[in-house]
Every structure is written in C-alpha cells, then in structure tokens.
Coordinates of C-alpha atoms and ligand atoms in Angstrom, one line a residue:
M1248 CA 114.0 116.9 25.8
H1249 CA 116.4 116.5 22.8
K1250 CA 118.5 113.6 25.3
I1251 CA 115.1 111.9 25.7
A1252 CA 114.0 112.3 22.4
L1253 CA 117.0 110.4 21.0
A1254 CA 117.3 108.0 23.6
L1255 CA 113.2 107.2 22.2
T1256 CA 114.8 106.7 18.8
A1257 CA 117.5 104.7 19.9
A1258 CA 115.4 102.2 22.0
L1259 CA 112.6 101.8 19.0
L1260 CA 115.5 101.4 16.5
A1261 CA 116.7 98.5 19.2
S1262 CA 113.8 96.5 20.1
P1263 CA 110.4 95.3 18.6
A1264 CA 108.4 97.6 20.4
W1265 CA 104.7 96.3 20.1
S1266 CA 105.0 93.9 22.7
D1267 CA 104.7 96.9 25.1
T1268 CA 102.1 98.6 26.6
L1269 CA 101.9 102.3 26.0
L1270 CA 100.1 104.6 28.5
S1271 CA 99.8 107.7 26.7
N1272 CA 97.8 110.7 27.7
V1273 CA 99.2 111.4 31.0
N1274 CA 100.2 114.4 33.2
G1275 CA 103.8 112.6 34.2
I1276 CA 105.6 113.9 36.8
R1277 CA 109.1 112.8 37.7
V1278 CA 112.4 114.1 39.5
G1279 CA 115.1 113.4 37.4
A1280 CA 118.9 112.6 38.7
D1281 CA 119.4 116.3 38.6
G1282 CA 117.2 117.3 41.2
R1283 CA 114.2 119.2 39.2
V1284 CA 111.0 117.7 38.5
Q1285 CA 110.2 116.8 34.9
H1286 CA 107.0 116.4 32.7
F1287 CA 106.4 113.7 30.3
G1288 CA 103.4 112.9 28.5
A1289 CA 103.6 109.2 28.3
L1290 CA 105.3 105.8 29.4
T1291 CA 105.8 102.2 27.7
I1292 CA 105.8 99.2 29.8
G1293 CA 107.5 95.8 28.9
D1294 CA 106.0 92.6 29.2
D1295 CA 108.6 92.2 32.0
G1296 CA 106.8 95.3 34.1
K1297 CA 109.4 97.3 33.7
I1298 CA 109.7 100.6 31.9
R1299 CA 110.7 100.7 28.7
Q1300 CA 110.4 104.4 27.8
V1301 CA 109.4 107.7 29.3
I1302 CA 108.1 110.0 26.8
E1303 CA 107.9 113.5 26.7
H1304 CA 106.4 114.2 23.6
P1305 CA 103.8 111.8 23.0
E1306 CA 103.0 112.7 19.2
L1307 CA 106.7 110.7 19.0
V1308 CA 104.8 107.6 19.8
R1309 CA 102.9 107.2 16.5
L1310 CA 106.5 106.1 15.1
A1311 CA 106.6 103.5 17.2
N1312 CA 103.5 101.3 16.1
I1313 CA 102.5 100.1 19.4
T1314 CA 98.7 98.2 19.5
H1315 CA 98.5 97.9 23.0
T1316 CA 97.4 101.4 24.5
I1317 CA 95.9 102.5 27.7
D1318 CA 94.3 106.3 27.8
G1319 CA 95.5 108.0 30.9
G1320 CA 92.7 110.4 30.8
G1321 CA 94.7 113.4 31.0
R1322 CA 95.5 112.2 34.8
T1323 CA 98.3 112.9 37.3
L1324 CA 100.9 110.6 37.3
L1325 CA 103.5 110.2 39.3
P1326 CA 106.1 107.7 41.0
G1327 CA 104.7 105.0 43.6
L1328 CA 105.8 106.7 46.7
I1329 CA 108.3 104.6 49.1
D1330 CA 107.9 105.2 53.0
A1331 CA 111.3 104.8 54.0
H1332 CA 110.1 103.6 57.7
G1333 CA 106.7 102.3 58.5
H1334 CA 105.5 99.4 60.5
V1335 CA 103.4 97.1 58.0
L1336 CA 101.7 94.3 60.3
D1337 CA 101.3 96.9 63.3
L1338 CA 99.0 99.3 60.5
G1339 CA 97.0 96.1 59.6
M1340 CA 96.2 95.1 63.3
T1341 CA 95.2 98.7 64.1
Q1342 CA 92.1 97.4 62.2
M1343 CA 91.8 94.5 64.4
T1344 CA 91.7 96.0 67.7
V1345 CA 90.6 98.7 69.4
Q1346 CA 91.4 102.1 67.6
L1347 CA 92.4 105.0 69.9
V1348 CA 93.8 107.5 67.5
G1349 CA 92.3 110.4 67.9
T1350 CA 90.8 110.1 71.0
S1351 CA 89.5 113.3 73.0
S1352 CA 89.5 112.2 76.5
V1353 CA 90.1 109.3 78.8
A1354 CA 86.6 109.3 79.0
D1355 CA 86.4 108.8 74.9
L1356 CA 89.1 106.2 75.4
Q1357 CA 87.0 104.3 78.1
K1358 CA 83.8 104.8 75.8
R1359 CA 85.8 103.1 73.0
L1360 CA 86.9 100.3 74.9
R1361 CA 83.6 99.4 76.5
D1362 CA 82.3 98.8 73.2
Y1363 CA 85.0 96.9 71.7
A1364 CA 84.7 94.9 74.6
A1365 CA 80.9 94.5 74.5
A1366 CA 81.5 93.6 70.5
H1367 CA 84.0 91.1 71.3
P1368 CA 82.9 89.0 74.2
R1369 CA 85.6 86.5 73.6
D1370 CA 88.9 87.7 73.1
A1371 CA 90.8 86.7 76.0
W1372 CA 92.8 89.6 75.7
I1373 CA 91.8 93.0 74.4
I1374 CA 94.3 95.2 72.5
G1375 CA 94.6 98.5 71.6
F1376 CA 96.5 101.3 70.0
G1377 CA 96.7 104.9 69.4
W1378 CA 96.1 106.8 72.6
N1379 CA 97.8 110.2 72.8
Q1380 CA 97.2 112.4 76.1
E1381 CA 98.6 115.6 74.9
L1382 CA 95.7 115.7 72.8
W1383 CA 93.5 115.7 75.8
P1384 CA 92.3 118.7 78.2
D1385 CA 94.2 117.5 81.1
K1386 CA 97.1 115.6 79.4
R1387 CA 97.1 113.1 82.0
F1388 CA 98.4 109.5 81.3
P1389 CA 95.6 106.8 81.6
T1390 CA 96.1 104.6 84.6
A1391 CA 95.0 101.1 85.4
A1392 CA 92.2 101.9 87.9
D1393 CA 90.8 103.9 84.2
L1394 CA 90.8 100.7 82.4
D1395 CA 89.6 98.5 85.5
A1396 CA 86.3 100.6 86.1
V1397 CA 85.2 99.5 82.3
V1398 CA 86.6 95.8 81.8
P1399 CA 87.7 94.1 84.8
D1400 CA 87.4 91.1 84.4
R1401 CA 90.0 90.7 81.3
P1402 CA 93.4 91.9 80.6
V1403 CA 93.8 94.9 78.5
V1404 CA 96.6 96.6 77.1
L1405 CA 96.5 99.9 75.5
E1406 CA 99.2 101.1 73.2
R1407 CA 100.4 104.7 73.0
V1408 CA 100.4 106.0 69.5
D1409 CA 104.4 106.6 69.6
G1410 CA 104.6 102.6 70.5
H1411 CA 106.7 103.8 73.7
A1412 CA 104.5 103.5 76.4
V1413 CA 101.5 101.2 77.5
V1414 CA 98.5 101.2 80.0
A1415 CA 97.6 97.6 81.5
N1416 CA 94.8 96.9 83.6
S1417 CA 94.8 95.2 86.9
A1418 CA 93.9 91.8 84.9
A1419 CA 97.0 92.4 82.5
I1420 CA 99.3 93.4 85.4
K1421 CA 98.2 89.9 87.2
A1422 CA 98.6 87.8 84.2
A1423 CA 101.8 89.3 83.7
G1424 CA 103.2 88.5 87.3
V1425 CA 104.0 92.2 88.1
T1426 CA 103.8 93.3 91.4
M1427 CA 104.8 96.2 93.5
Q1428 CA 107.8 94.1 94.2
T1429 CA 108.8 93.8 90.9
P1430 CA 112.2 96.0 89.5
V1431 CA 112.1 98.5 86.9
P1432 CA 114.2 97.4 84.2
A1433 CA 117.0 100.1 83.4
G1434 CA 115.5 102.2 80.4
G1435 CA 112.1 102.2 81.2
R1436 CA 109.3 103.3 83.5
M1437 CA 106.3 102.1 85.8
E1438 CA 103.5 104.0 87.5
N1439 CA 99.9 103.2 88.0
G1440 CA 99.6 100.6 85.0
L1441 CA 101.8 102.5 82.8
F1442 CA 104.7 101.0 81.5
V1443 CA 107.1 103.2 79.3
D1444 CA 110.1 102.0 77.1
A1445 CA 112.1 99.0 78.9
A1446 CA 109.5 98.6 81.4
R1447 CA 106.9 97.6 78.0
G1448 CA 108.8 94.3 78.3
L1449 CA 107.0 93.2 81.2
I1450 CA 103.7 93.3 79.6
D1451 CA 104.4 92.3 76.3
K1452 CA 105.8 89.1 77.2
A1453 CA 102.5 88.1 78.8
I1454 CA 100.3 89.0 75.7
P1455 CA 99.3 85.9 73.3
P1456 CA 101.3 86.0 70.2
R1457 CA 99.5 86.7 67.0
T1458 CA 98.8 84.0 65.4
P1459 CA 99.7 82.9 61.9
E1460 CA 96.0 83.7 60.4
Q1461 CA 95.9 86.8 62.5
S1462 CA 99.2 88.0 61.0
D1463 CA 98.3 87.3 57.1
E1464 CA 94.8 89.2 57.7
A1465 CA 96.7 92.1 59.0
L1466 CA 99.1 91.9 56.4
A1467 CA 96.4 91.8 54.0
K1468 CA 94.5 94.6 55.3
A1469 CA 98.1 96.8 55.7
Q1470 CA 98.5 96.4 51.9
E1471 CA 95.2 97.4 50.8
Q1472 CA 95.4 100.3 53.0
L1473 CA 98.9 101.7 51.6
L1474 CA 97.9 100.8 48.1
S1475 CA 95.0 103.4 48.5
V1476 CA 97.2 105.9 49.4
G1477 CA 100.4 105.4 46.8
V1478 CA 102.4 104.0 48.7
T1479 CA 104.2 100.9 46.3
G1480 CA 107.3 100.7 48.5
V1481 CA 108.0 100.3 52.7
G1482 CA 111.1 100.1 54.4
S1483 CA 109.4 97.7 57.2
M1484 CA 110.9 98.7 60.5
S1485 CA 111.2 96.3 63.6
T1486 CA 109.9 93.2 61.6
S1487 CA 109.7 90.2 64.2
I1488 CA 110.5 86.8 62.4
D1489 CA 107.1 85.9 62.6
D1490 CA 106.2 89.2 60.5
W1491 CA 108.5 88.1 58.4
E1492 CA 107.7 84.4 57.8
A1493 CA 104.0 86.0 57.2
M1494 CA 105.6 88.2 54.4
K1495 CA 107.2 85.7 52.7
R1496 CA 104.0 83.2 53.0
A1497 CA 102.0 86.5 50.8
G1498 CA 105.2 86.4 48.4
E1499 CA 104.7 82.6 48.1
A1500 CA 101.0 83.2 47.3
G1501 CA 101.8 85.8 44.8
T1502 CA 99.7 88.5 47.2
L1503 CA 102.4 90.5 47.9
N1504 CA 102.0 93.9 46.0
V1505 CA 103.9 96.3 48.4
R1506 CA 107.4 96.1 48.0
L1507 CA 108.9 95.5 51.2
M1508 CA 112.9 96.3 52.3
V1509 CA 112.6 94.5 55.7
Y1510 CA 114.7 95.8 58.9
L1511 CA 114.5 92.9 61.7
G1512 CA 113.9 93.6 65.1
G1513 CA 117.2 93.9 67.0
T1514 CA 120.2 91.1 66.5
K1515 CA 118.5 88.5 68.3
S1516 CA 116.8 87.9 64.8
L1517 CA 120.1 86.9 63.4
A1518 CA 119.4 83.7 65.0
A1519 CA 116.6 83.1 62.4
V1520 CA 117.6 85.3 59.2
P1521 CA 121.8 85.3 59.8
K1522 CA 122.2 87.2 56.6
P1523 CA 120.6 89.4 54.1
T1524 CA 118.7 88.0 51.5
P1525 CA 118.7 88.3 48.1
W1526 CA 115.2 89.8 46.5
L1527 CA 112.7 87.7 46.4
Y1528 CA 109.3 87.5 44.6
D1529 CA 110.0 89.7 41.7
D1530 CA 111.8 92.2 44.2
R1531 CA 108.7 92.3 46.3
L1532 CA 110.7 91.4 49.6
R1533 CA 114.1 91.3 50.5
A1534 CA 115.4 91.4 54.3
V1535 CA 118.2 93.9 54.1
G1536 CA 119.0 95.4 57.9
I1537 CA 118.8 95.0 61.4
K1538 CA 116.7 98.2 63.5
L1539 CA 118.3 99.2 66.6
F1540 CA 116.8 101.7 69.3
A1541 CA 119.1 104.4 71.1
D1542 CA 116.7 105.9 73.3
G1543 CA 112.3 106.0 73.6
A1544 CA 110.3 109.0 72.1
L1545 CA 109.8 112.8 73.2
G1546 CA 106.2 112.5 74.2
S1547 CA 106.8 110.2 77.0
R1548 CA 110.0 112.0 77.6
G1549 CA 111.9 108.9 77.1
A1550 CA 114.0 110.8 74.4
W1551 CA 117.7 111.1 75.6
L1552 CA 118.5 114.6 75.6
K1553 CA 121.9 116.5 76.0
Q1554 CA 120.5 119.0 78.2
P1555 CA 117.3 118.6 81.1
Y1556 CA 113.7 118.3 80.0
A1557 CA 112.4 122.0 79.9
D1558 CA 109.1 120.9 81.5
K1559 CA 110.8 118.3 83.8
P1560 CA 114.2 119.2 84.9
E1561 CA 114.8 116.3 86.9
T1562 CA 115.2 114.1 83.9
R1563 CA 117.1 114.1 80.3
G1564 CA 115.2 111.0 79.3
L1565 CA 115.9 107.5 78.8
Q1566 CA 119.4 106.3 77.5
F1567 CA 119.1 102.5 76.2
H1568 CA 122.5 101.6 75.8
S1569 CA 126.2 102.3 77.0
D1570 CA 128.5 103.6 74.1
A1571 CA 130.2 100.4 74.1
E1572 CA 126.9 98.4 74.2
L1573 CA 125.2 100.2 70.9
L1574 CA 129.0 99.9 69.3
S1575 CA 128.8 96.0 70.1
L1576 CA 124.9 95.6 68.8
A1577 CA 125.6 97.3 65.5
D1578 CA 128.9 95.8 64.8
T1579 CA 127.5 92.6 65.1
A1580 CA 124.6 93.5 62.8
A1581 CA 127.2 95.1 59.9
A1582 CA 129.6 91.8 60.5
H1583 CA 126.7 89.7 59.5
G1584 CA 126.3 91.5 56.5
F1585 CA 123.3 93.8 57.2
Q1586 CA 122.3 97.2 57.1
V1587 CA 122.2 99.2 60.7
A1588 CA 118.7 101.2 61.2
T1589 CA 119.0 102.9 64.4
H1590 CA 116.3 104.7 66.1
A1591 CA 117.2 108.2 67.9
I1592 CA 115.0 111.2 69.1
G1593 CA 116.9 112.8 71.5
D1594 CA 120.2 115.3 70.7
A1595 CA 122.4 112.9 73.0
A1596 CA 120.9 109.5 71.3
N1597 CA 121.7 111.1 67.9
A1598 CA 125.5 112.4 69.0
Q1599 CA 125.4 108.7 70.2
I1600 CA 124.8 106.7 67.2
I1601 CA 127.1 109.1 64.9
S1602 CA 129.8 108.3 67.0
T1603 CA 129.0 105.1 66.8
Y1604 CA 128.3 104.7 63.1
E1605 CA 131.7 106.8 62.5
Q1606 CA 133.5 104.1 64.0
L1607 CA 131.6 101.8 62.2
A1608 CA 132.7 103.7 58.9
K1609 CA 136.2 102.8 59.3
K1610 CA 135.9 99.3 59.7
Y1611 CA 133.4 98.8 56.9
G1612 CA 133.9 101.9 54.1
R1613 CA 131.3 104.0 53.6
D1614 CA 128.5 102.5 51.5
R1615 CA 127.1 100.7 54.1
R1616 CA 124.1 103.5 54.4
W1617 CA 123.8 103.9 58.1
R1618 CA 121.0 105.2 59.1
I1619 CA 119.4 106.8 61.7
E1620 CA 115.5 107.0 62.5
H1621 CA 113.7 109.9 63.2
F1622 CA 116.8 112.3 63.5
Q1623 CA 114.2 114.3 65.3
I1624 CA 116.2 116.3 68.2
A1625 CA 120.0 117.0 66.8
D1626 CA 122.1 119.2 67.8
P1627 CA 122.9 121.2 65.0
A1628 CA 127.0 120.8 65.6
D1629 CA 125.9 117.3 64.6
I1630 CA 124.2 118.0 61.0
P1631 CA 127.2 117.9 59.2
R1632 CA 129.0 114.7 61.0
L1633 CA 126.5 112.8 58.8
A1634 CA 127.6 113.0 55.6
P1635 CA 131.4 111.9 55.8
A1636 CA 130.0 108.7 57.6
G1637 CA 127.6 107.8 55.5
I1638 CA 124.5 108.2 57.6
I1639 CA 121.4 108.5 56.0
A1640 CA 118.9 110.7 58.2
S1641 CA 115.2 108.7 57.8
M1642 CA 112.6 111.4 59.0
Q1643 CA 108.6 112.0 59.2
P1644 CA 107.6 115.0 58.1
T1645 CA 104.4 114.6 59.5
H1646 CA 106.1 114.2 63.0
Q1647 CA 106.5 117.7 63.1
T1648 CA 103.4 118.9 62.6
S1649 CA 102.0 116.4 65.1
D1650 CA 105.1 117.3 67.7
R1651 CA 105.7 121.2 67.1
L1652 CA 103.5 122.0 70.3
M1653 CA 105.0 118.8 72.5
A1654 CA 108.5 119.6 71.3
E1655 CA 108.3 123.2 72.2
K1656 CA 107.5 122.7 75.8
R1657 CA 109.5 119.3 76.1
L1658 CA 113.0 121.4 74.6
G1659 CA 112.4 124.9 75.8
P1660 CA 112.1 127.9 72.5
N1661 CA 116.2 127.7 72.7
R1662 CA 116.7 124.3 71.5
L1663 CA 114.5 123.9 68.4
A1664 CA 117.3 125.0 66.1
G1665 CA 118.1 121.0 65.0
A1666 CA 114.7 119.7 65.4
Y1667 CA 113.0 118.0 62.6
A1668 CA 115.7 119.7 60.6
W1669 CA 115.3 118.3 57.0
R1670 CA 116.7 121.4 54.8
S1671 CA 119.4 121.3 57.2
V1672 CA 120.2 117.7 56.7
L1673 CA 120.1 118.3 52.7
K1674 CA 122.4 121.2 52.5
S1675 CA 124.8 119.7 54.8
G1676 CA 125.1 116.9 52.0
A1677 CA 123.5 113.9 53.8
R1678 CA 121.1 111.9 51.9
L1679 CA 117.3 112.3 53.2
A1680 CA 114.3 109.6 52.9
F1681 CA 111.1 110.4 54.2
G1682 CA 108.5 108.2 55.8
S1683 CA 105.4 108.4 58.0
D1684 CA 106.1 105.7 61.2
F1685 CA 102.7 104.4 60.4
P1686 CA 100.8 103.6 62.3
V1687 CA 102.0 106.1 64.5
E1688 CA 101.0 108.5 61.7
S1689 CA 99.1 107.8 58.7
P1690 CA 100.5 106.0 56.2
N1691 CA 99.1 108.5 53.5
P1692 CA 102.4 110.4 52.4
F1693 CA 100.6 113.5 50.9
P1694 CA 100.4 115.3 54.6
G1695 CA 103.6 114.3 54.6
L1696 CA 104.7 116.1 50.9
A1697 CA 102.6 118.7 52.4
A1698 CA 104.2 119.0 56.0
A1699 CA 107.5 119.0 54.1
I1700 CA 107.2 121.9 51.7
S1701 CA 105.2 123.9 54.4
R1702 CA 106.1 123.2 58.1
Q1703 CA 102.0 123.1 58.5
D1704 CA 99.4 120.9 59.5
M1705 CA 96.5 119.9 57.5
R1706 CA 94.2 122.7 58.6
G1707 CA 97.4 125.0 57.9
E1708 CA 98.8 125.5 60.7
P1709 CA 101.1 127.7 62.3
P1710 CA 100.4 130.6 59.8
G1711 CA 103.9 130.8 57.8
G1712 CA 104.8 127.4 58.9
W1713 CA 106.7 126.0 62.1
I1714 CA 110.9 127.2 61.4
P1715 CA 109.6 127.9 58.1
S1716 CA 113.6 127.7 57.0
E1717 CA 113.6 123.8 57.1
R1718 CA 110.8 123.7 54.2
L1719 CA 112.0 121.9 51.3
S1720 CA 110.9 122.2 47.2
F1721 CA 108.6 120.1 46.1
A1722 CA 111.3 118.1 44.2
Q1723 CA 113.1 117.6 46.9
A1724 CA 110.0 116.4 49.0
L1725 CA 109.0 114.2 46.1
D1726 CA 112.8 112.8 45.9
A1727 CA 113.3 112.0 49.7
F1728 CA 109.6 110.0 49.2
T1729 CA 111.0 108.2 46.2
R1730 CA 114.6 108.1 45.2
G1731 CA 115.7 109.0 48.6
A1732 CA 113.8 106.1 50.5
A1733 CA 115.0 103.7 47.9
Y1734 CA 118.6 104.6 48.0
A1735 CA 117.9 104.0 52.0
G1736 CA 117.1 100.3 51.2
F1737 CA 119.7 99.6 49.2
A1738 CA 116.8 99.7 45.9
E1739 CA 117.7 102.7 43.9
D1740 CA 118.3 99.9 41.2
R1741 CA 115.0 99.1 40.6
I1742 CA 112.8 101.5 42.1
G1743 CA 112.3 104.8 43.2
S1744 CA 112.4 107.0 40.0
L1745 CA 110.7 106.6 36.6
E1746 CA 113.2 105.3 33.9
P1747 CA 114.3 102.6 31.7
G1748 CA 114.6 99.5 33.1
K1749 CA 113.2 100.4 36.5
W1750 CA 110.1 98.6 37.8
A1751 CA 106.4 100.4 36.3
D1752 CA 105.8 101.5 40.1
F1753 CA 103.6 104.5 39.5
I1754 CA 100.1 106.2 40.6
L1755 CA 97.4 107.9 39.1
V1756 CA 96.0 110.5 41.0
D1757 CA 93.5 113.4 41.0
R1758 CA 95.2 116.8 41.0
D1759 CA 98.3 118.4 39.7
P1760 CA 100.6 118.5 43.2
T1761 CA 103.3 121.0 41.2
A1762 CA 100.2 123.5 40.8
V1763 CA 98.5 123.4 43.9
D1764 CA 99.1 125.0 47.1
A1765 CA 100.3 122.7 50.5
Q1766 CA 96.7 122.4 51.9
S1767 CA 95.6 121.1 48.1
L1768 CA 98.3 119.0 48.1
A1769 CA 97.3 117.3 51.4
R1770 CA 94.6 116.5 49.9
T1771 CA 95.3 114.4 47.1
E1772 CA 93.2 111.2 46.3
V1773 CA 94.9 108.4 44.6
I1774 CA 92.9 106.9 41.5
E1775 CA 94.8 104.1 40.7
T1776 CA 97.9 102.3 41.8
W1777 CA 100.2 100.4 39.7
V1778 CA 103.3 98.0 40.7
G1779 CA 105.5 96.4 38.1
G1780 CA 103.2 97.3 35.5
K1781 CA 100.2 95.8 36.8
K1782 CA 96.9 97.7 38.1
V1783 CA 96.9 96.4 42.1
W1784 CA 94.3 99.2 43.6
A1785 CA 91.7 101.3 41.8
R1786 CA 89.6 103.5 43.9
P1787 CA 86.1 101.7 44.0
A1788 CA 83.9 103.9 41.7
T1789 CA 81.3 104.5 44.4
A1790 CA 83.2 105.3 47.6
S1791 CA 82.8 108.9 48.6
A1792 CA 86.2 110.2 50.5
A1793 CA 84.3 111.0 53.7
E1794 CA 83.4 106.8 53.5
R1795 CA 87.1 106.1 52.9
G1796 CA 87.7 107.6 56.3
H1797 CA 90.1 110.9 54.3
Ligands
ZN1897 ZN1 108.7 103.2 64.1

C-alpha cells in the first residue's frame, strides 16, 4: 500500500490531475506483477483513455481536486478479460445461421434445420453450426440421408461444434462435385456425407463466400456478445483476409471496440499481408501472427496421438504435416516477422510442434513467443520442453469440462496425466494464456475462470473436480485470462493489467469473484464494459438473465 500511496502523491505533484476522470467507490480487483490479488478503491483515467492512477485508499483522492467523478456504486471492478483464442466472425455468424449448439439428437438437429429452412426460403445454401454427436443418446454421426430427409432441394452444410467436421446433404455434395470416385485427401476422412478435417475442403470450396455486408454484420454481432460477457480483447484465430478487411472497415468507421490481436489463417495469407502490421485505430487492431495446424480434434478422432485411440485401436488420428513440412511452414511465417500459433491437440502433434519450435528458437531467438493452441493432450515428459524454447501454452479451461468424458474414452484411464494440465504448465515455468475457442465454447470467460479453479462444470460435476491437482488459484486463472493472454499477443505493454499508462479497459460485475465459490463465479453477470476509458456496453435495465440466454 505504501508504494501505491507514494506513487499517487508523486503523480499528483507531477501533473494537473483535474482533467482526469475519477471512478471512485469500487471494489477493485487486479492481479499484481507478483501474481497476487490486490484490492483497490478507485481509478483515475486520463483524457487519452489510459489509466493514470490506481488508488488503494480512496480517502487520499480528496487531495486531488478532481471535478470529473463517477460513483461506481460499490460494485466490483475487474480488468477487461482477454480471450487468447477465439473465432470472431464465426461467433457472429452463429447468430446468422442454423444454431445447432446443444442439440440433443439427430431428430432435434432435423427439427432445427426444418424450422430454419422454412423461415429462410431464399437462402441458396443453408449453413449451420454446433452439433456434437457426443451429446446424443446413440452418439452416431449425422449422415447425408438424415439431412436429405428434411431438405432435399437445397445444399445444406452443418459444421460440428469443434469445426473439424461437416456433414453435407446430397445437394451440397453434388454442387461440390464430390462422387464415390473422389480421392480422400491426406489428413482427411469421408463417410456418409461426413467430411472430416482435410476432407472438409472438398465441400467448403463450393460454399458461396460471405458477402462484405454479412461479414460486417457478423463482426458487429460478435462484438456485442463479447462486450456483454466482459471480453475486451481477443486473439483472433484463423482470420481470413476477408475477415481482416471487415475488421479494418470497423476500425475506419470507429466501431471496433474489442481489441483484436489477429492471427491470419495459414501462410497463404502472406500474399495479402506480408508482414505484421503496427497497432491500428488506437490499439484496436493488429495483425501479429500466422495460425497453423498440426492435427485435428479429439472428438472426431483427428487428434494425432503417440499411441492408438483406446476406443478405436486401428487409428492414432491425423498427422497434418511431415516434420519437414511443418518446420518449413512455421519458418516461412517467422521469416516474415510473424508470431506463429499452431493448433496441436494430441500428444504426438504437441511433441512435433515443440520440436519444430525448438529448432526455430535457435534460429530466431527466444522472444518470438511461439504459441501452441490448445496443448490439450501432452505427454508429461514434453511439458518441461516448453519454457526453454519460449513456448506459450494457449489453453481453454471449458474444453476440459466439456471434453472430460469423451477424453476418458478416447485415451483410456492411463494417458490422462498430461491432459488439460494447466497447473503442470505453470509449474514447469512456461507461460499460460487462457481463452475459450468461441464459438466452439461460449465466449463467456466466467465459466472458464470457474473451470480453471475447480475442474468442474457449471453443475459442479464431477465432485471434487476432474484431476484436481491441475486446479489453479483464482489469481493464476485471472492472470491467464488477462496479462497472460496479452503477453501471448505481444500486447502486455498496453493491455492485460490495470496499471498507470495502460488502456482503461475494465468491467463492472455483479459479485466479488474472490468471495464466492466456483459455481457462483461461473454465473457472474457483467454490468458495464469499458474500453479505452469509455463505456462501450451496459446491461440493458430491463433484460433478465433468462432473456439474455444465460
Ligand atoms: Zn480455434
């Protein structure tokens, strides 16, 4: 406290404080550089939208003679949360297509598809997102025939919740020119209208691209949703050039409120964006990295494992690239000055990308912040290899709670020691960044924070938590969703912590997360969201939690 008080006095002497805004009477919570939770009572914000002072003892403020004052009403204030890994335009598009998240059966999927088709008679193609056969009684993958039974006359393509598989109806398969003779691409699988991983491309190329108007609408919808759950920054993964253009349009128009650290989709993007951009639009947008893939996902058995799947011993999953190929792709991105972020789920894929980064770390030095996206199933022997090569584990706590039962089946009981092992990552000395992988999971970071500290889902399952030795403290979890996520995007000099000189990106919420249990933490409601010292979202006074779909 004495340090803060001294710093405050020095700041007051050094600058005329009355052009600043004072936000007082808050229960402020932040994680200090020492990794501990700190409480404070007020903030001052400069005209430039940056934090001037963090004030532990508000009674000192009387010295400051600040006329511009906002009463925080005693509410809890947290730093704006940063999702290190999300799909921004896809999140918006889920509100503009058939919503299949949470479907309970093939029949439920068919009903939603039928309703959507009837309501949108002029859509030439019907696109949907979010089914997960693991949640269905028979756990059977949907087929082209299931879709044909509902929509025979127009192409239909429905994406699995993890984005690693689509199911298409016969009209879509025909429009894509796929026949029984079409060879299955390496790293892909094709059966009964299901197209997994590399085979997706056969269908995807036939889908009419989003129009710029659709992209703008999707970005606006995504931002609204993100701000409503307290997310003020995102590592925007697998961003297409069209998406990037939409983000720049929003920046030009002054409607970009969520700060986006952009990872372009693959080295093909280098033709359009050959090097990282500086921060644009008051630090709202930056192209910082290239996203690569080392394997598929666990749900569709596309994750590449060191040993066979426990529930399908004839396969070890899908290896996307040879070692030489992956090294060449990552090296190409790095040579252009980009950060490299590579999707790796299975332990074999994680070992491969670690070896790749180890080689590149020798060539490019340590502070290139090589990222592994998901780092879901690791061989415990590989975890200590992260820190020496400067590798960041970009992980998603809600994947653990969603995948738990499926992961047990895919891997068997004896290969879970390095599964979703975020505490082991921190203990090894590596940096951790948290996110949600929205729209695969909800973009709401509070269930993520709760999962991180409890290893339990929203209903408190399983009792005591799944592999509870991997639980984090609240301070560690909040740090991974703020400072860690900012660091993972080379943005920790401007966002990710409430400190003088950083942007005043913060949220007001309805409870004190340090004073409640994990179940309550998961249900935290955001009241206001501020970016750059301006209120950019406020909870509508009349909307109840149920109306907003929580
Ligand atoms: Zn993702």
